[in-house]
Amino acid sequence: MATEHLSPLDLAFWRIESAAHPMHLGALAVFEAAARGGPGAAEHPAERAAELLAARCATVPGLRRRIRDVLLPLGAAAWSPDPAFDPARHVFLVRTDAADPHAAAGPLMARPLDRELPPWEAHVLAGPDPETFAVLFKFHHALADGMGALALAAALFDGFDQAPPPRTPARPVPEQRAGSALRRLPGALAARVQDVGQALEIGAAVARGGLPLGVPAALVADSALAGGRTGSRTVAGLALDLDEVNLVRKGAGGTVNDVLIALVAGALRRWLAGRGDPAPSGPGPRALIPVSRRGRPGAGAGNRLSGYLLRLPLAEADPLRRLHSVRAGMDRNKDAGPTRGAGAVALLADHVHPLGHRLGGPLVAQAARLLFDILVTSVPLPPLAFTLGGSRVREVYPLAPLAHGQSLAVAVSTYQGTVHYGLVADAAAVPDLAALAGALRAELDELVRQVS
């Protein structure tokens, strides 16, 4: 069987991880519990959910594989089956007194995954209300991007194929004769020149993207500013009516995604004002907007990402003008395409030797603040209702990892006519994350008022 090495981008995510900055994605699913069964049924629906997840995960090949270093190429890593795979080391039943599952999710998001095991976990949160429970899914970014993680998680729910779509097959390097290699040399050189040209173009775009100007101190998680404490996490979520978002879109123009990003910009401005921070000035923080390069949703695991870089216009006081500024910036990004521009830094991973990822991973992680200031990502969900053991998923909050030196990451998804914002923050730098969630609500209310 051919060795399946991690792709350059997957390897980059694996190498830049640290104890204080774990590189896993999360999704917090809130369930309405199904009616209890007869005698002998589990006392709490969460117990039944944990039993089902433990049973089903063993049938999903993509969840039974771990990452191991290999001798060649130097610095590379590859996937291998876990011969001692045990669902009990991945699925956990957590009893909590917190009525809001986000409170329990924060400490769990701060805890790195065990790198000796297949890099994923599911924490079933049994709260005080027997009518509801939640599940926090954690997938390492080396295992999947948001859409890939969705394909893996979907295999655990009712009515889905228990085996997710296969990863892209490994491509072993065939033995070549000198003559055949020479015949292919002109094409290989042309491709290499094209790759180098793309890398130089992205590098130039990063330089033109500018320095971190107009970045509020609240978006910086510096150990010196946080009293030496970093690595803790706090999580908050907010659900908004998609009909209201569409009302703004129709009234002001642009796309739903433009509105969702503009809501983040407006909420940040409101939140900073509520904290008594200085009024925003300058061009504003640089938001990295990941862009999927998949041919179809959920097609395989691993990462197929590029991105856009967008200045969030926090200094603009008018909500509609902020939205128009976001729309214009996103239109410029789309005109350039996802393989060009400062946001396409993920593509540079393809031009780094595996040994470079291994030796330079910590340096790359430290450099995140030079590239962008905040992550704002969207995870599309299929227009389906998910259930687990008959319990219906009511809400889905995507959660993104925090880069070194950054205090906040924002992820958003739409499920069953509702927009769900998942906020992850460094707890020491952002002790008032719930206030930011409230500011998102206030910003949408104001935009609806202005377009009505």
Short mmCIF file of C-alpha atoms in Angstrom, two decimals:
data_model
loop_
_atom_site.label_atom_id
_atom_site.label_comp_id
_atom_site.label_asym_id
_atom_site.label_seq_id
_atom_site.Cartn_x
_atom_site.Cartn_y
_atom_site.Cartn_z
CA MET A 1 0.00 0.00 0.00
CA ALA A 2 1.39 3.41 -1.00
CA THR A 3 2.24 5.78 1.82
CA GLU A 4 -0.20 8.69 2.01
CA HIS A 5 1.81 11.73 3.03
CA LEU A 6 0.17 14.82 4.42
CA SER A 7 -0.25 17.50 1.80
CA PRO A 8 2.00 20.56 2.25
CA LEU A 9 -0.84 22.63 3.74
CA ASP A 10 -1.97 19.82 6.06
CA LEU A 11 1.64 19.41 7.18
CA ALA A 12 1.91 23.14 7.82
CA PHE A 13 -1.10 23.06 10.14
CA TRP A 14 0.39 20.04 11.94
CA ARG A 15 3.76 21.72 12.45
CA ILE A 16 2.65 25.18 13.62
CA GLU A 17 0.63 23.85 16.54
CA SER A 18 1.74 24.59 20.10
CA ALA A 19 0.27 23.85 23.53
CA ALA A 20 -0.97 27.44 23.83
CA HIS A 21 -2.27 27.54 20.25
CA PRO A 22 -3.90 24.22 19.32
CA MET A 23 -4.82 23.97 15.66
CA HIS A 24 -8.17 22.23 15.78
CA LEU A 25 -11.51 23.28 14.36
CA GLY A 26 -14.65 22.89 16.39
CA ALA A 27 -18.39 22.67 15.94
CA LEU A 28 -20.83 22.96 18.82
CA ALA A 29 -24.11 21.23 17.96
CA VAL A 30 -27.06 21.86 20.29
CA PHE A 31 -29.73 19.13 20.27
CA GLU A 32 -33.37 18.87 21.18
CA ALA A 33 -33.56 15.54 22.96
CA ALA A 34 -35.76 12.81 21.54
CA ALA A 35 -38.44 11.28 23.71
CA ARG A 36 -37.08 8.71 26.15
CA GLY A 37 -37.55 5.05 25.49
CA GLY A 38 -38.94 2.36 27.75
CA PRO A 39 -37.40 0.58 30.73
CA GLY A 40 -33.63 0.27 30.54
CA ALA A 41 -33.21 3.36 28.36
CA ALA A 42 -30.31 5.69 29.19
CA GLU A 43 -31.17 8.15 31.97
CA HIS A 44 -30.09 11.21 30.00
CA PRO A 45 -30.34 11.56 26.20
CA ALA A 46 -26.71 12.66 26.21
CA GLU A 47 -25.71 9.19 27.37
CA ARG A 48 -27.46 7.65 24.37
CA ALA A 49 -25.73 10.15 22.08
CA ALA A 50 -22.32 9.25 23.49
CA GLU A 51 -23.05 5.54 22.97
CA LEU A 52 -24.05 6.12 19.35
CA LEU A 53 -21.03 8.28 18.57
CA ALA A 54 -18.67 5.71 20.09
CA ALA A 55 -20.25 2.92 18.06
CA ARG A 56 -20.37 4.81 14.77
CA CYS A 57 -16.91 6.38 14.85
CA ALA A 58 -15.35 2.93 14.73
CA THR A 59 -16.92 2.41 11.29
CA VAL A 60 -15.49 5.59 9.72
CA PRO A 61 -12.01 4.92 8.26
CA GLY A 62 -11.09 8.60 8.25
CA LEU A 63 -11.51 8.75 12.02
CA ARG A 64 -9.28 5.75 12.72
CA ARG A 65 -6.07 7.17 11.27
CA ARG A 66 -3.26 8.95 13.07
CA ILE A 67 -0.30 11.02 11.89
CA ARG A 68 3.23 9.69 12.07
CA ASP A 69 6.59 11.18 11.10
CA VAL A 70 8.39 9.39 8.26
CA LEU A 71 12.06 9.12 7.36
CA LEU A 72 11.67 10.26 3.76
CA PRO A 73 11.16 12.87 2.60
CA LEU A 74 12.91 14.57 5.53
CA GLY A 75 10.41 16.40 7.70
CA ALA A 76 7.35 14.75 6.16
CA ALA A 77 4.50 13.00 7.95
CA ALA A 78 1.98 10.44 6.78
CA TRP A 79 -1.33 8.88 7.70
CA SER A 80 -1.39 5.41 9.21
CA PRO A 81 -4.14 3.26 10.75
CA ASP A 82 -4.27 3.29 14.54
CA PRO A 83 -3.96 -0.43 15.42
CA ALA A 84 -5.23 0.22 18.94
CA PHE A 85 -8.09 2.53 18.03
CA ASP A 86 -10.42 2.91 21.02
CA PRO A 87 -13.59 5.05 20.78
CA ALA A 88 -13.36 5.68 24.54
CA ARG A 89 -10.28 7.81 23.88
CA HIS A 90 -12.19 10.04 21.46
CA VAL A 91 -15.80 10.23 22.68
CA PHE A 92 -16.38 11.70 26.13
CA LEU A 93 -19.50 12.27 28.21
CA VAL A 94 -19.15 15.56 30.10
CA ARG A 95 -21.62 16.45 32.85
CA THR A 96 -21.86 20.17 33.41
CA ASP A 97 -23.93 22.50 35.58
CA ALA A 98 -23.73 25.25 32.95
CA ALA A 99 -27.01 25.94 31.19
CA ASP A 100 -25.13 27.45 28.22
CA PRO A 101 -22.98 24.80 26.50
CA HIS A 102 -20.64 27.54 25.23
CA ALA A 103 -19.36 27.95 28.79
CA ALA A 104 -18.22 24.32 28.85
CA ALA A 105 -16.84 24.50 25.31
CA GLY A 106 -14.23 27.16 26.11
CA PRO A 107 -11.90 25.06 28.31
CA LEU A 108 -12.33 22.10 25.94
CA MET A 109 -11.29 24.19 22.92
CA ALA A 110 -8.17 25.27 24.83
CA ARG A 111 -7.04 21.66 25.31
CA PRO A 112 -4.85 20.32 22.45
CA LEU A 113 -5.71 17.00 20.88
CA ASP A 114 -3.52 14.01 21.68
CA ARG A 115 -1.01 13.89 18.81
CA GLU A 116 -0.40 10.17 19.36
CA LEU A 117 -4.03 9.38 18.47
CA PRO A 118 -6.26 10.05 15.46
CA PRO A 119 -6.64 13.82 15.76
CA TRP A 120 -10.27 14.32 16.66
CA GLU A 121 -12.62 14.23 19.68
CA ALA A 122 -16.33 14.48 20.44
CA HIS A 123 -17.45 15.80 23.84
CA VAL A 124 -21.09 15.15 24.67
CA LEU A 125 -22.21 17.87 27.09
CA ALA A 126 -24.98 16.81 29.46
CA GLY A 127 -26.31 19.96 31.11
CA PRO A 128 -28.98 20.50 33.76
CA ASP A 129 -31.84 20.52 31.22
CA PRO A 130 -32.81 16.93 30.29
CA GLU A 131 -34.60 18.23 27.18
CA THR A 132 -31.40 19.42 25.53
CA PHE A 133 -27.76 18.47 25.25
CA ALA A 134 -24.81 19.48 23.08
CA VAL A 135 -21.87 17.86 21.32
CA LEU A 136 -18.56 19.63 20.77
CA PHE A 137 -16.70 18.12 17.82
CA LYS A 138 -12.97 18.85 17.53
CA PHE A 139 -11.01 18.04 14.35
CA HIS A 140 -7.37 18.94 13.86
CA HIS A 141 -6.85 21.28 10.93
CA ALA A 142 -4.37 18.77 9.49
CA LEU A 143 -7.22 16.28 9.26
CA ALA A 144 -9.72 18.51 7.51
CA ASP A 145 -10.80 22.03 6.72
CA GLY A 146 -14.32 23.12 7.63
CA MET A 147 -16.01 21.33 4.74
CA GLY A 148 -13.91 18.21 5.18
CA ALA A 149 -14.73 18.13 8.89
CA LEU A 150 -18.39 18.40 7.98
CA ALA A 151 -18.10 15.30 5.78
CA LEU A 152 -16.49 13.34 8.63
CA ALA A 153 -19.00 14.51 11.23
CA ALA A 154 -21.96 13.82 8.95
CA ALA A 155 -21.03 10.13 8.89
CA LEU A 156 -21.85 9.99 12.60
CA PHE A 157 -25.42 11.25 12.29
CA ASP A 158 -28.60 9.35 11.51
CA GLY A 159 -29.31 8.49 7.89
CA PHE A 160 -25.85 9.24 6.50
CA ASP A 161 -23.39 6.87 4.89
CA GLN A 162 -21.15 5.74 7.72
CA ALA A 163 -18.06 6.05 5.51
CA PRO A 164 -17.20 9.60 4.38
CA PRO A 165 -15.90 10.32 0.91
CA PRO A 166 -12.33 9.04 0.56
CA ARG A 167 -9.38 11.35 0.73
CA THR A 168 -7.50 12.09 -2.45
CA PRO A 169 -5.52 8.89 -3.13
CA ALA A 170 -1.83 8.96 -2.41
CA ARG A 171 0.30 9.58 -5.46
CA PRO A 172 3.47 7.52 -5.11
CA VAL A 173 6.35 8.67 -7.26
CA PRO A 174 6.84 6.01 -9.97
CA GLU A 175 10.23 4.80 -11.00
CA GLN A 176 11.38 6.73 -14.05
CA ARG A 177 13.95 6.00 -16.68
CA ALA A 178 16.35 8.75 -17.62
CA GLY A 179 14.92 9.06 -21.10
CA SER A 180 11.32 9.49 -20.00
CA ALA A 181 12.36 11.99 -17.33
CA LEU A 182 14.22 14.07 -19.91
CA ARG A 183 11.22 14.09 -22.22
CA ARG A 184 9.10 15.46 -19.41
CA LEU A 185 11.68 18.02 -18.34
CA PRO A 186 10.42 21.02 -20.39
CA GLY A 187 6.90 20.68 -19.00
CA ALA A 188 8.19 20.22 -15.46
CA LEU A 189 10.38 23.30 -15.75
CA ALA A 190 7.49 25.34 -17.10
CA ALA A 191 5.28 24.24 -14.22
CA ARG A 192 8.04 25.07 -11.74
CA VAL A 193 8.52 28.52 -13.22
CA GLN A 194 4.76 29.07 -13.01
CA ASP A 195 4.74 27.96 -9.36
CA VAL A 196 7.61 30.28 -8.48
CA GLY A 197 5.87 33.11 -10.28
CA GLN A 198 2.70 32.53 -8.29
CA ALA A 199 4.67 32.45 -5.02
CA LEU A 200 6.40 35.73 -5.86
CA GLU A 201 3.09 37.31 -6.81
CA ILE A 202 1.50 36.28 -3.51
CA GLY A 203 4.55 37.49 -1.60
CA ALA A 204 4.35 40.87 -3.32
CA ALA A 205 0.63 41.08 -2.51
CA VAL A 206 1.40 40.36 1.16
CA ALA A 207 3.88 43.25 1.14
CA ARG A 208 1.30 45.53 -0.50
CA GLY A 209 -1.30 44.39 2.03
CA GLY A 210 0.33 46.67 4.51
CA LEU A 211 1.42 46.53 8.10
CA PRO A 212 -0.98 45.98 11.02
CA LEU A 213 -2.38 49.52 11.06
CA GLY A 214 -5.58 50.52 12.81
CA VAL A 215 -5.66 47.29 14.84
CA PRO A 216 -7.42 47.75 18.21
CA ALA A 217 -5.44 46.52 21.21
CA ALA A 218 -8.41 44.27 22.08
CA LEU A 219 -7.59 42.13 19.03
CA VAL A 220 -4.05 41.45 20.22
CA ALA A 221 -3.39 38.55 22.60
CA ASP A 222 0.06 39.47 23.85
CA SER A 223 1.37 37.71 26.95
CA ALA A 224 2.67 41.07 28.17
CA LEU A 225 -0.77 42.65 27.79
CA ALA A 226 -2.55 39.63 29.30
CA GLY A 227 -0.44 39.54 32.45
CA GLY A 228 1.57 36.60 31.13
CA ARG A 229 -1.52 34.45 30.67
CA THR A 230 -2.31 33.12 27.19
CA GLY A 231 -3.65 29.86 25.93
CA SER A 232 -7.00 29.94 27.74
CA ARG A 233 -10.15 30.05 25.66
CA THR A 234 -13.65 31.38 25.97
CA VAL A 235 -16.48 30.62 23.54
CA ALA A 236 -19.71 32.46 22.75
CA GLY A 237 -22.41 32.00 20.15
CA LEU A 238 -25.23 33.98 18.60
CA ALA A 239 -28.13 32.86 16.40
CA LEU A 240 -29.64 35.35 13.92
CA ASP A 241 -32.61 35.04 11.58
CA LEU A 242 -31.46 34.52 7.99
CA ASP A 243 -34.57 36.34 6.76
CA GLU A 244 -33.32 39.52 8.46
CA VAL A 245 -29.90 39.12 6.88
CA ASN A 246 -31.54 38.69 3.47
CA LEU A 247 -33.64 41.78 4.10
CA VAL A 248 -30.44 43.79 4.52
CA ARG A 249 -28.90 42.16 1.47
CA LYS A 250 -31.86 43.03 -0.73
CA GLY A 251 -32.03 46.57 0.59
CA ALA A 252 -28.32 47.41 0.48
CA GLY A 253 -27.00 45.09 -2.24
CA GLY A 254 -24.14 42.66 -2.16
CA THR A 255 -24.18 39.05 -0.99
CA VAL A 256 -25.20 37.35 2.21
CA ASN A 257 -21.52 36.85 2.98
CA ASP A 258 -20.89 40.59 2.54
CA VAL A 259 -23.58 41.29 5.13
CA LEU A 260 -22.21 38.69 7.54
CA ILE A 261 -18.71 40.18 7.35
CA ALA A 262 -20.06 43.73 7.71
CA LEU A 263 -21.90 42.61 10.85
CA VAL A 264 -18.54 41.57 12.31
CA ALA A 265 -17.02 44.96 11.48
CA GLY A 266 -19.95 46.84 13.01
CA ALA A 267 -20.05 44.60 16.07
CA LEU A 268 -16.34 45.14 16.69
CA ARG A 269 -16.84 48.91 16.55
CA ARG A 270 -19.79 48.75 18.97
CA TRP A 271 -17.96 46.38 21.29
CA LEU A 272 -14.89 48.60 21.47
CA ALA A 273 -17.06 51.62 22.25
CA GLY A 274 -18.81 49.67 25.02
CA ARG A 275 -15.44 48.83 26.56
CA GLY A 276 -14.43 52.49 26.53
CA ASP A 277 -11.57 51.81 24.11
CA PRO A 278 -10.31 54.58 21.81
CA ALA A 279 -12.38 55.19 18.70
CA PRO A 280 -11.07 53.12 15.76
CA SER A 281 -8.89 54.95 13.27
CA GLY A 282 -6.77 54.10 10.27
CA PRO A 283 -7.49 51.50 7.59
CA GLY A 284 -8.65 48.90 10.12
CA PRO A 285 -7.70 45.33 11.03
CA ARG A 286 -6.98 42.83 8.26
CA ALA A 287 -9.47 39.97 8.19
CA LEU A 288 -8.40 36.70 6.60
CA ILE A 289 -11.41 35.24 4.78
CA PRO A 290 -10.69 31.55 3.93
CA VAL A 291 -11.91 30.41 0.52
CA SER A 292 -12.56 26.76 -0.28
CA ARG A 293 -10.96 25.35 -3.42
CA ARG A 294 -12.96 22.11 -3.38
CA GLY A 295 -14.74 20.96 -6.48
CA ARG A 296 -17.79 19.97 -4.45
CA PRO A 297 -18.82 20.16 -0.79
CA GLY A 298 -17.24 17.50 1.38
CA ALA A 299 -15.14 16.00 -1.42
CA GLY A 300 -12.50 14.24 0.60
CA ALA A 301 -10.75 15.37 3.74
CA GLY A 302 -7.60 17.41 4.13
CA ASN A 303 -7.33 21.11 3.34
CA ARG A 304 -8.09 22.75 0.02
CA LEU A 305 -7.95 26.38 0.98
CA SER A 306 -6.94 29.78 -0.23
CA GLY A 307 -8.18 33.10 1.11
CA TYR A 308 -8.97 36.76 0.72
CA LEU A 309 -7.58 39.59 2.83
CA LEU A 310 -9.99 42.38 3.69
CA ARG A 311 -9.61 45.52 5.78
CA LEU A 312 -12.54 45.83 8.19
CA PRO A 313 -13.66 49.49 8.10
CA LEU A 314 -14.03 50.03 11.87
CA ALA A 315 -13.38 53.77 11.57
CA GLU A 316 -16.53 54.19 9.43
CA ALA A 317 -19.37 55.25 11.74
CA ASP A 318 -22.30 54.58 9.39
CA PRO A 319 -23.45 50.92 9.22
CA LEU A 320 -24.56 51.10 5.57
CA ARG A 321 -21.30 52.71 4.50
CA ARG A 322 -19.43 49.98 6.36
CA LEU A 323 -21.40 47.38 4.43
CA HIS A 324 -20.69 49.13 1.12
CA SER A 325 -16.98 49.26 1.98
CA VAL A 326 -16.95 45.54 2.76
CA ARG A 327 -18.82 44.78 -0.45
CA ALA A 328 -16.34 46.82 -2.53
CA GLY A 329 -13.39 45.09 -0.89
CA MET A 330 -14.82 41.63 -1.45
CA ASP A 331 -15.63 42.48 -5.07
CA ARG A 332 -11.97 43.43 -5.61
CA ASN A 333 -10.87 40.15 -4.04
CA LYS A 334 -13.21 38.12 -6.25
CA ASP A 335 -12.05 39.94 -9.36
CA ALA A 336 -8.46 38.99 -8.54
CA GLY A 337 -9.42 35.40 -7.70
CA PRO A 338 -8.54 33.13 -4.75
CA THR A 339 -5.09 32.16 -6.04
CA ARG A 340 -3.70 35.69 -5.99
CA GLY A 341 -3.47 38.42 -3.43
CA ALA A 342 -2.30 38.63 0.17
CA GLY A 343 -5.02 36.29 1.42
CA ALA A 344 -3.69 33.39 -0.67
CA VAL A 345 -0.83 32.77 1.78
CA ALA A 346 -2.07 29.20 2.32
CA LEU A 347 -0.92 28.37 -1.21
CA LEU A 348 2.68 29.18 -0.27
CA ALA A 349 2.76 25.95 1.76
CA ASP A 350 2.99 24.05 -1.53
CA HIS A 351 6.36 25.67 -2.23
CA VAL A 352 8.01 24.64 1.05
CA HIS A 353 9.93 21.38 1.47
CA PRO A 354 8.61 19.15 4.30
CA LEU A 355 11.81 19.80 6.27
CA GLY A 356 11.07 23.50 5.99
CA HIS A 357 7.67 22.95 7.58
CA ARG A 358 9.23 20.94 10.39
CA LEU A 359 12.00 23.41 11.18
CA GLY A 360 10.12 26.59 10.37
CA GLY A 361 6.69 25.74 11.77
CA PRO A 362 7.20 27.60 15.08
CA LEU A 363 8.51 30.66 13.23
CA VAL A 364 5.55 30.66 10.86
CA ALA A 365 3.16 30.42 13.81
CA GLN A 366 4.82 33.43 15.44
CA ALA A 367 4.44 35.42 12.21
CA ALA A 368 0.63 35.20 11.99
CA ARG A 369 0.19 38.79 13.16
CA LEU A 370 2.31 40.00 10.27
CA LEU A 371 -0.14 38.42 7.81
CA PHE A 372 -3.58 39.11 9.26
CA ASP A 373 -5.27 40.38 12.43
CA ILE A 374 -8.48 38.38 12.72
CA LEU A 375 -9.94 35.27 11.10
CA VAL A 376 -13.50 35.50 9.75
CA THR A 377 -14.53 32.21 8.17
CA SER A 378 -17.75 30.78 6.79
CA VAL A 379 -18.59 27.06 6.91
CA PRO A 380 -21.46 26.11 4.56
CA LEU A 381 -23.86 23.46 5.80
CA PRO A 382 -26.16 21.39 3.58
CA PRO A 383 -29.89 22.19 3.63
CA LEU A 384 -30.60 19.13 5.76
CA ALA A 385 -31.77 18.54 9.30
CA PHE A 386 -29.24 16.51 11.30
CA THR A 387 -30.36 14.03 13.95
CA LEU A 388 -28.53 11.67 16.30
CA GLY A 389 -30.51 8.81 17.79
CA GLY A 390 -33.66 10.73 16.92
CA SER A 391 -32.52 13.88 18.73
CA ARG A 392 -32.64 16.85 16.38
CA VAL A 393 -29.80 19.32 15.92
CA ARG A 394 -31.28 22.73 16.69
CA GLU A 395 -28.18 24.94 16.39
CA VAL A 396 -24.67 24.55 14.94
CA TYR A 397 -21.90 26.96 15.96
CA PRO A 398 -18.62 26.58 14.03
CA LEU A 399 -15.47 27.36 16.03
CA ALA A 400 -12.09 28.34 14.57
CA PRO A 401 -8.57 28.11 16.03
CA LEU A 402 -6.71 31.17 17.28
CA ALA A 403 -3.41 32.13 15.69
CA HIS A 404 -0.50 33.23 17.85
CA GLY A 405 -0.86 36.82 19.04
CA GLN A 406 -4.52 37.13 18.05
CA SER A 407 -7.32 37.37 20.55
CA LEU A 408 -10.40 36.56 18.46
CA ALA A 409 -11.57 34.23 15.68
CA VAL A 410 -15.04 34.37 14.13
CA ALA A 411 -16.77 31.52 12.30
CA VAL A 412 -20.26 31.56 10.82
CA SER A 413 -22.61 29.01 9.30
CA THR A 414 -26.24 28.88 8.21
CA TYR A 415 -28.41 26.00 9.35
CA GLN A 416 -32.16 25.57 8.90
CA GLY A 417 -32.82 29.25 8.18
CA THR A 418 -30.66 30.55 11.04
CA VAL A 419 -27.23 32.16 10.94
CA HIS A 420 -24.95 30.92 13.73
CA TYR A 421 -21.89 32.91 14.78
CA GLY A 422 -19.27 31.03 16.77
CA LEU A 423 -16.78 33.24 18.61
CA VAL A 424 -13.52 31.94 20.08
CA ALA A 425 -11.29 34.26 22.09
CA ASP A 426 -8.25 34.27 24.29
CA ALA A 427 -9.91 34.41 27.71
CA ALA A 428 -7.23 36.64 29.24
CA ALA A 429 -7.34 39.20 26.41
CA VAL A 430 -11.14 39.13 25.91
CA PRO A 431 -12.98 38.55 29.19
CA ASP A 432 -16.19 40.09 27.81
CA LEU A 433 -16.85 37.94 24.74
CA ALA A 434 -20.60 37.79 25.44
CA ALA A 435 -20.72 41.56 24.90
CA LEU A 436 -19.36 41.11 21.38
CA ALA A 437 -22.10 38.57 20.64
CA GLY A 438 -24.64 41.13 21.81
CA ALA A 439 -23.06 43.75 19.57
CA LEU A 440 -23.65 41.49 16.54
CA ARG A 441 -27.34 41.44 17.39
CA ALA A 442 -27.43 45.24 17.79
CA GLU A 443 -25.62 45.76 14.48
CA LEU A 444 -28.13 43.63 12.56
CA ASP A 445 -31.02 45.45 14.23
CA GLU A 446 -29.61 48.79 13.09
CA LEU A 447 -29.06 47.63 9.51
CA VAL A 448 -32.59 46.24 9.33
CA ARG A 449 -33.90 49.57 10.59
CA GLN A 450 -31.95 51.50 7.98
CA VAL A 451 -33.07 49.44 5.00
CA SER A 452 -36.72 49.07 6.09
#
